[in-house]
C-alpha cells in the first residue's frame, strides 16, 4: 500500500460521502462521534501514524453529504485504490470513500473550494423509508412564489439574517450562483449553490421560504428580512435530516500534483 518516496510530506485530497444520522456533524467534538474523528481514526490505523484531516467545511448534526472533500498529509506515496478498499472495509457502512488524489502541497480542501451546492429534501406524504433522509411537511406550498424568492437572493451579498448567532465569521457575505425549487413526485427539493455558506444558512433560508410558500409572508417581507440582517426576523430553521451537501467544486487543473 505504501512506497517510500524519499521526499518531504505529500498532501492528499480524499473524496467521500456519508449519511449524517449517527454523527454529531463533520467537525471533531469532545464526547460526541463526528465524521472527522471517525476518519482520523481509520486513516491513522491503516497508515500507522497520526493523521489529522481538514474538511472542506462543516456539516451540522444529522446533515448528510453526497460529496465531501478533505485533505491530509502523509510522508509516503499512497497506493490509492488499495487504501480506498481498506478504508471502505474498515469504516462504518454510513461512510464511503470514493477517491484519494495527490495534490500540491499548498492545496487546501476548504480554502480552494470555489463553489458548494446543497439540497434540501421535503416529502409531502408519510413514507416509512424517508424519515432519516427527508423532512415530512404536509401543508401545500406555492413553489412559484418560492422560486420568485430565490431570484431575490441574487440581489444581495450579506446574509447575516440567515446565519446562526454568536458565530465567529468575519463577514456574512456570500455569492449565490443558483437557487431553485422543484417537485419530483411526492418530494420537493431545494437546490442552492454559493461560494460559501454561513452556519445554519440553508436551513434558515428554507424555513423562511416555507413561510412564503404558505402565504405567511410575501416577497416584500422577504427582502426586508434580508436587509434587516437580523436572524430573529427570518423564519424557522428546518430539521437537519433533510439537508445534503451534494457537490464541492475545485479548479483541479491548479491543485493536482502530477509528479
mmCIF file of C-alpha atoms in Angstrom:
data_model
loop_
_atom_site.group_PDB
_atom_site.id
_atom_site.type_symbol
_atom_site.label_atom_id
_atom_site.label_comp_id
_atom_site.label_asym_id
_atom_site.label_seq_id
_atom_site.Cartn_x
_atom_site.Cartn_y
_atom_site.Cartn_z
ATOM 1 C CA UNK A 1 0.000 0.000 0.000
ATOM 2 C CA UNK A 2 2.862 2.404 0.779
ATOM 3 C CA UNK A 3 6.038 3.209 -1.072
ATOM 4 C CA UNK A 4 8.784 5.370 0.392
ATOM 5 C CA UNK A 5 9.052 8.431 -1.814
ATOM 6 C CA UNK A 6 12.249 9.818 -0.331
ATOM 7 C CA UNK A 7 10.643 13.268 -0.422
ATOM 8 C CA UNK A 8 9.011 15.658 2.020
ATOM 9 C CA UNK A 9 5.426 15.339 3.202
ATOM 10 C CA UNK A 10 2.813 14.825 0.483
ATOM 11 C CA UNK A 11 -0.733 16.158 0.534
ATOM 12 C CA UNK A 12 -3.803 14.162 -0.485
ATOM 13 C CA UNK A 13 -7.432 15.040 -1.104
ATOM 14 C CA UNK A 14 -9.956 12.416 -0.057
ATOM 15 C CA UNK A 15 -13.431 12.361 -1.627
ATOM 16 C CA UNK A 16 -16.170 10.769 0.444
ATOM 17 C CA UNK A 17 -19.877 10.659 1.260
ATOM 18 C CA UNK A 18 -21.743 9.997 4.475
ATOM 19 C CA UNK A 19 -25.176 9.707 5.982
ATOM 20 C CA UNK A 20 -25.165 12.094 8.919
ATOM 21 C CA UNK A 21 -27.861 10.461 11.062
ATOM 22 C CA UNK A 22 -25.448 8.833 13.510
ATOM 23 C CA UNK A 23 -22.941 11.707 13.713
ATOM 24 C CA UNK A 24 -22.741 14.993 15.573
ATOM 25 C CA UNK A 25 -21.699 16.718 12.381
ATOM 26 C CA UNK A 26 -18.444 16.742 10.473
ATOM 27 C CA UNK A 27 -16.171 18.503 12.940
ATOM 28 C CA UNK A 28 -14.473 16.836 15.898
ATOM 29 C CA UNK A 29 -16.298 17.305 19.198
ATOM 30 C CA UNK A 30 -15.314 16.021 22.630
ATOM 31 C CA UNK A 31 -17.629 13.312 23.932
ATOM 32 C CA UNK A 32 -19.513 13.015 20.633
ATOM 33 C CA UNK A 33 -18.964 10.986 17.465
ATOM 34 C CA UNK A 34 -18.137 13.031 14.381
ATOM 35 C CA UNK A 35 -17.284 12.106 10.797
ATOM 36 C CA UNK A 36 -13.893 13.806 11.073
ATOM 37 C CA UNK A 37 -12.939 11.821 14.170
ATOM 38 C CA UNK A 38 -14.084 8.548 12.600
ATOM 39 C CA UNK A 39 -11.966 9.177 9.501
ATOM 40 C CA UNK A 40 -8.954 10.279 11.528
ATOM 41 C CA UNK A 41 -9.020 7.032 13.483
ATOM 42 C CA UNK A 42 -9.366 4.890 10.365
ATOM 43 C CA UNK A 43 -6.593 6.630 8.424
ATOM 44 C CA UNK A 44 -4.274 6.689 11.445
ATOM 45 C CA UNK A 45 -4.695 2.973 11.994
ATOM 46 C CA UNK A 46 -4.216 1.985 8.360
ATOM 47 C CA UNK A 47 -1.303 4.358 7.711
ATOM 48 C CA UNK A 48 0.255 3.619 11.119
ATOM 49 C CA UNK A 49 0.770 7.281 12.026
ATOM 50 C CA UNK A 50 -1.345 10.092 13.424
ATOM 51 C CA UNK A 51 -3.469 11.639 10.665
ATOM 52 C CA UNK A 52 -5.445 14.846 11.092
ATOM 53 C CA UNK A 53 -7.762 15.542 8.182
ATOM 54 C CA UNK A 54 -9.067 19.003 7.273
ATOM 55 C CA UNK A 55 -12.558 19.159 5.773
ATOM 56 C CA UNK A 56 -13.921 21.415 3.054
ATOM 57 C CA UNK A 57 -16.411 22.734 5.589
ATOM 58 C CA UNK A 58 -18.693 21.810 8.450
ATOM 59 C CA UNK A 59 -21.961 19.963 8.365
ATOM 60 C CA UNK A 60 -24.145 20.069 11.468
ATOM 61 C CA UNK A 61 -25.518 17.149 13.449
ATOM 62 C CA UNK A 62 -27.703 14.946 11.256
ATOM 63 C CA UNK A 63 -26.791 16.627 7.951
ATOM 64 C CA UNK A 64 -25.738 14.331 5.090
ATOM 65 C CA UNK A 65 -23.052 14.698 2.421
ATOM 66 C CA UNK A 66 -23.255 13.109 -1.015
ATOM 67 C CA UNK A 67 -19.869 14.634 -1.772
ATOM 68 C CA UNK A 68 -17.351 15.909 0.754
ATOM 69 C CA UNK A 69 -13.640 16.593 0.345
ATOM 70 C CA UNK A 70 -10.932 16.721 2.978
ATOM 71 C CA UNK A 71 -7.141 16.804 2.867
ATOM 72 C CA UNK A 72 -4.407 15.163 4.902
ATOM 73 C CA UNK A 73 -0.611 14.990 4.820
ATOM 74 C CA UNK A 74 1.499 11.834 4.702
ATOM 75 C CA UNK A 75 5.197 11.317 4.154
ATOM 76 C CA UNK A 76 4.937 8.462 1.635
ATOM 77 C CA UNK A 77 3.333 7.751 -1.710
ATOM 78 C CA UNK A 78 -0.041 6.080 -1.258
ATOM 79 C CA UNK A 79 -1.464 3.247 -3.335
ATOM 80 C CA UNK A 80 -4.842 4.947 -3.594
ATOM 81 C CA UNK A 81 -7.011 2.055 -4.875
ATOM 82 C CA UNK A 82 -5.693 -0.267 -2.171
ATOM 83 C CA UNK A 83 -6.167 2.290 0.616
ATOM 84 C CA UNK A 84 -9.687 3.122 -0.611
ATOM 85 C CA UNK A 85 -10.581 -0.571 -0.462
ATOM 86 C CA UNK A 86 -9.128 -0.910 3.041
ATOM 87 C CA UNK A 87 -10.907 2.196 4.302
ATOM 88 C CA UNK A 88 -14.265 1.115 2.926
ATOM 89 C CA UNK A 89 -13.868 -2.266 4.609
ATOM 90 C CA UNK A 90 -12.925 -0.669 7.925
ATOM 91 C CA UNK A 91 -15.257 2.324 8.109
ATOM 92 C CA UNK A 92 -18.918 2.126 9.222
ATOM 93 C CA UNK A 93 -21.449 1.457 6.475
ATOM 94 C CA UNK A 94 -22.680 5.061 6.543
ATOM 95 C CA UNK A 95 -19.319 6.486 5.361
ATOM 96 C CA UNK A 96 -17.917 5.674 1.919
ATOM 97 C CA UNK A 97 -14.605 6.705 0.326
ATOM 98 C CA UNK A 98 -14.681 7.395 -3.424
ATOM 99 C CA UNK A 99 -11.242 8.703 -4.238
ATOM 100 C CA UNK A 100 -7.833 9.698 -2.883
ATOM 101 C CA UNK A 101 -5.940 12.220 -5.011
ATOM 102 C CA UNK A 102 -2.408 13.568 -4.651
ATOM 103 C CA UNK A 103 -2.465 17.377 -4.769
ATOM 104 C CA UNK A 104 0.047 20.185 -4.449
ATOM 105 C CA UNK A 105 1.495 20.977 -1.030
ATOM 106 C CA UNK A 106 -0.462 24.243 -0.880
ATOM 107 C CA UNK A 107 -3.848 22.776 -1.865
ATOM 108 C CA UNK A 108 -6.489 23.236 0.829
ATOM 109 C CA UNK A 109 -9.827 21.415 0.931
ATOM 110 C CA UNK A 110 -11.623 24.367 2.487
ATOM 111 C CA UNK A 111 -9.955 27.472 1.077
ATOM 112 C CA UNK A 112 -9.530 26.218 -2.507
ATOM 113 C CA UNK A 113 -13.194 25.242 -2.919
ATOM 114 C CA UNK A 114 -14.785 27.578 -5.477
ATOM 115 C CA UNK A 115 -18.407 26.513 -5.151
ATOM 116 C CA UNK A 116 -20.558 24.432 -2.827
ATOM 117 C CA UNK A 117 -24.006 23.043 -3.577
ATOM 118 C CA UNK A 118 -26.646 21.942 -1.084
ATOM 119 C CA UNK A 119 -30.057 20.329 -1.464
ATOM 120 C CA UNK A 120 -32.925 20.301 0.995
ATOM 121 C CA UNK A 121 -35.430 17.457 0.640
ATOM 122 C CA UNK A 122 -39.075 17.560 1.709
ATOM 123 C CA UNK A 123 -41.585 14.742 1.254
ATOM 124 C CA UNK A 124 -45.275 15.548 1.264
ATOM 125 C CA UNK A 125 -46.774 12.144 2.137
ATOM 126 C CA UNK A 126 -45.913 9.850 5.020
ATOM 127 C CA UNK A 127 -43.322 7.293 3.957
ATOM 128 C CA UNK A 128 -41.805 4.619 6.185
ATOM 129 C CA UNK A 129 -38.471 4.829 4.347
ATOM 130 C CA UNK A 130 -37.941 8.600 4.220
ATOM 131 C CA UNK A 131 -37.778 9.526 7.896
ATOM 132 C CA UNK A 132 -33.973 9.895 8.176
ATOM 133 C CA UNK A 133 -33.444 11.341 4.711
ATOM 134 C CA UNK A 134 -36.162 13.933 4.126
ATOM 135 C CA UNK A 135 -38.455 16.211 6.141
ATOM 136 C CA UNK A 136 -42.165 15.369 6.136
ATOM 137 C CA UNK A 137 -44.240 18.526 5.539
ATOM 138 C CA UNK A 138 -47.956 18.193 4.776
ATOM 139 C CA UNK A 139 -49.025 21.758 4.010
ATOM 140 C CA UNK A 140 -49.419 22.881 0.403
ATOM 141 C CA UNK A 141 -46.591 25.103 -0.849
ATOM 142 C CA UNK A 142 -46.640 27.691 -3.637
ATOM 143 C CA UNK A 143 -43.413 26.745 -5.414
ATOM 144 C CA UNK A 144 -43.832 29.546 -7.958
ATOM 145 C CA UNK A 145 -43.698 32.154 -5.184
ATOM 146 C CA UNK A 146 -40.798 30.330 -3.551
ATOM 147 C CA UNK A 147 -38.887 30.400 -6.840
ATOM 148 C CA UNK A 148 -39.592 34.126 -7.122
ATOM 149 C CA UNK A 149 -37.992 34.494 -3.693
ATOM 150 C CA UNK A 150 -34.976 32.577 -4.992
ATOM 151 C CA UNK A 151 -34.475 35.251 -7.643
ATOM 152 C CA UNK A 152 -34.361 37.914 -4.936
ATOM 153 C CA UNK A 153 -31.389 36.175 -3.301
ATOM 154 C CA UNK A 154 -29.197 37.141 -6.275
ATOM 155 C CA UNK A 155 -29.628 40.834 -5.448
ATOM 156 C CA UNK A 156 -27.835 40.503 -2.133
ATOM 157 C CA UNK A 157 -24.446 39.503 -0.735
ATOM 158 C CA UNK A 158 -24.923 39.943 3.017
ATOM 159 C CA UNK A 159 -26.942 37.087 4.534
ATOM 160 C CA UNK A 160 -26.456 37.732 8.241
ATOM 161 C CA UNK A 161 -30.211 37.290 8.761
ATOM 162 C CA UNK A 162 -29.848 33.594 7.879
ATOM 163 C CA UNK A 163 -26.718 32.987 9.959
ATOM 164 C CA UNK A 164 -26.512 31.261 13.299
ATOM 165 C CA UNK A 165 -25.959 33.851 16.026
ATOM 166 C CA UNK A 166 -22.702 34.101 18.009
ATOM 167 C CA UNK A 167 -20.707 32.751 15.084
ATOM 168 C CA UNK A 168 -17.005 33.547 14.666
ATOM 169 C CA UNK A 169 -17.032 34.546 10.977
ATOM 170 C CA UNK A 170 -15.523 37.885 9.938
ATOM 171 C CA UNK A 171 -18.001 38.529 7.131
ATOM 172 C CA UNK A 172 -21.542 37.451 6.292
ATOM 173 C CA UNK A 173 -21.032 37.983 2.562
ATOM 174 C CA UNK A 174 -21.741 35.101 0.166
ATOM 175 C CA UNK A 175 -22.107 34.968 -3.606
ATOM 176 C CA UNK A 176 -25.104 32.837 -4.556
ATOM 177 C CA UNK A 177 -24.786 31.260 -8.023
ATOM 178 C CA UNK A 178 -28.085 29.386 -8.231
ATOM 179 C CA UNK A 179 -31.176 28.723 -6.120
ATOM 180 C CA UNK A 180 -34.391 26.981 -7.142
ATOM 181 C CA UNK A 181 -37.207 24.657 -6.030
ATOM 182 C CA UNK A 182 -38.549 21.701 -7.988
ATOM 183 C CA UNK A 183 -41.137 18.982 -7.419
ATOM 184 C CA UNK A 184 -40.154 15.362 -8.054
ATOM 185 C CA UNK A 185 -43.170 13.156 -7.432
ATOM 186 C CA UNK A 186 -44.016 13.405 -3.725
ATOM 187 C CA UNK A 187 -40.674 15.044 -2.972
ATOM 188 C CA UNK A 188 -39.858 18.754 -3.110
ATOM 189 C CA UNK A 189 -36.168 19.641 -3.493
ATOM 190 C CA UNK A 190 -34.465 22.994 -2.930
ATOM 191 C CA UNK A 191 -31.043 23.435 -4.585
ATOM 192 C CA UNK A 192 -28.649 26.273 -3.767
ATOM 193 C CA UNK A 193 -25.031 26.933 -4.803
ATOM 194 C CA UNK A 194 -22.679 29.595 -3.462
ATOM 195 C CA UNK A 195 -19.008 30.330 -2.965
ATOM 196 C CA UNK A 196 -19.504 29.832 0.788
ATOM 197 C CA UNK A 197 -22.270 29.291 3.310
ATOM 198 C CA UNK A 198 -22.814 30.587 6.823
ATOM 199 C CA UNK A 199 -23.687 28.248 9.677
ATOM 200 C CA UNK A 200 -27.364 27.231 9.501
ATOM 201 C CA UNK A 201 -27.817 29.401 6.394
ATOM 202 C CA UNK A 202 -29.521 26.892 4.109
ATOM 203 C CA UNK A 203 -31.893 25.619 6.798
ATOM 204 C CA UNK A 204 -32.865 29.201 7.690
ATOM 205 C CA UNK A 205 -33.432 30.129 4.036
ATOM 206 C CA UNK A 206 -35.642 27.065 3.571
ATOM 207 C CA UNK A 207 -37.648 27.845 6.708
ATOM 208 C CA UNK A 208 -38.187 31.429 5.576
ATOM 209 C CA UNK A 209 -39.234 30.308 2.107
ATOM 210 C CA UNK A 210 -41.680 27.829 3.635
ATOM 211 C CA UNK A 211 -43.355 30.897 5.147
ATOM 212 C CA UNK A 212 -43.561 32.394 1.655
ATOM 213 C CA UNK A 213 -44.957 29.163 0.216
ATOM 214 C CA UNK A 214 -47.718 29.070 2.830
ATOM 215 C CA UNK A 215 -48.560 32.769 2.483
ATOM 216 C CA UNK A 216 -47.372 33.810 5.950
ATOM 217 C CA UNK A 217 -45.046 36.396 4.407
ATOM 218 C CA UNK A 218 -44.739 37.929 0.931
ATOM 219 C CA UNK A 219 -41.810 38.781 -1.310
ATOM 220 C CA UNK A 220 -41.520 42.308 0.047
ATOM 221 C CA UNK A 221 -41.301 40.864 3.558
ATOM 222 C CA UNK A 222 -38.572 38.523 2.334
ATOM 223 C CA UNK A 223 -36.460 41.419 1.069
ATOM 224 C CA UNK A 224 -36.962 43.315 4.332
ATOM 225 C CA UNK A 225 -35.798 40.247 6.273
ATOM 226 C CA UNK A 226 -32.555 40.071 4.276
ATOM 227 C CA UNK A 227 -31.964 43.810 4.645
ATOM 228 C CA UNK A 228 -32.590 43.634 8.408
ATOM 229 C CA UNK A 229 -29.503 41.446 8.945
ATOM 230 C CA UNK A 230 -31.397 40.081 11.955
ATOM 231 C CA UNK A 231 -31.746 36.320 12.456
ATOM 232 C CA UNK A 232 -34.784 36.983 14.627
ATOM 233 C CA UNK A 233 -36.656 38.393 11.631
ATOM 234 C CA UNK A 234 -36.103 35.320 9.421
ATOM 235 C CA UNK A 235 -38.078 32.091 9.508
ATOM 236 C CA UNK A 236 -37.570 28.922 11.496
ATOM 237 C CA UNK A 237 -34.672 26.554 10.890
ATOM 238 C CA UNK A 238 -35.899 23.370 9.199
ATOM 239 C CA UNK A 239 -34.736 19.984 10.580
ATOM 240 C CA UNK A 240 -31.197 18.892 9.726
ATOM 241 C CA UNK A 241 -32.034 15.449 8.353
ATOM 242 C CA UNK A 242 -33.411 16.868 5.079
ATOM 243 C CA UNK A 243 -30.169 18.704 4.223
ATOM 244 C CA UNK A 244 -27.468 17.351 1.900
ATOM 245 C CA UNK A 245 -24.122 18.734 0.826
ATOM 246 C CA UNK A 246 -24.160 17.412 -2.740
ATOM 247 C CA UNK A 247 -21.183 18.947 -4.572
ATOM 248 C CA UNK A 248 -17.953 20.848 -3.964
ATOM 249 C CA UNK A 249 -16.086 22.365 -6.916
ATOM 250 C CA UNK A 250 -12.348 22.979 -7.287
ATOM 251 C CA UNK A 251 -10.003 24.073 -10.033
ATOM 252 C CA UNK A 252 -8.283 20.697 -10.189
ATOM 253 C CA UNK A 253 -6.013 21.847 -13.020
ATOM 254 C CA UNK A 254 -4.358 24.105 -10.451
ATOM 255 C CA UNK A 255 -4.218 21.894 -7.363
ATOM 256 C CA UNK A 256 -3.413 18.444 -8.755
ATOM 257 C CA UNK A 257 0.113 17.125 -8.183
ATOM 258 C CA UNK A 258 1.182 15.384 -11.385
ATOM 259 C CA UNK A 259 4.627 14.350 -10.123
#
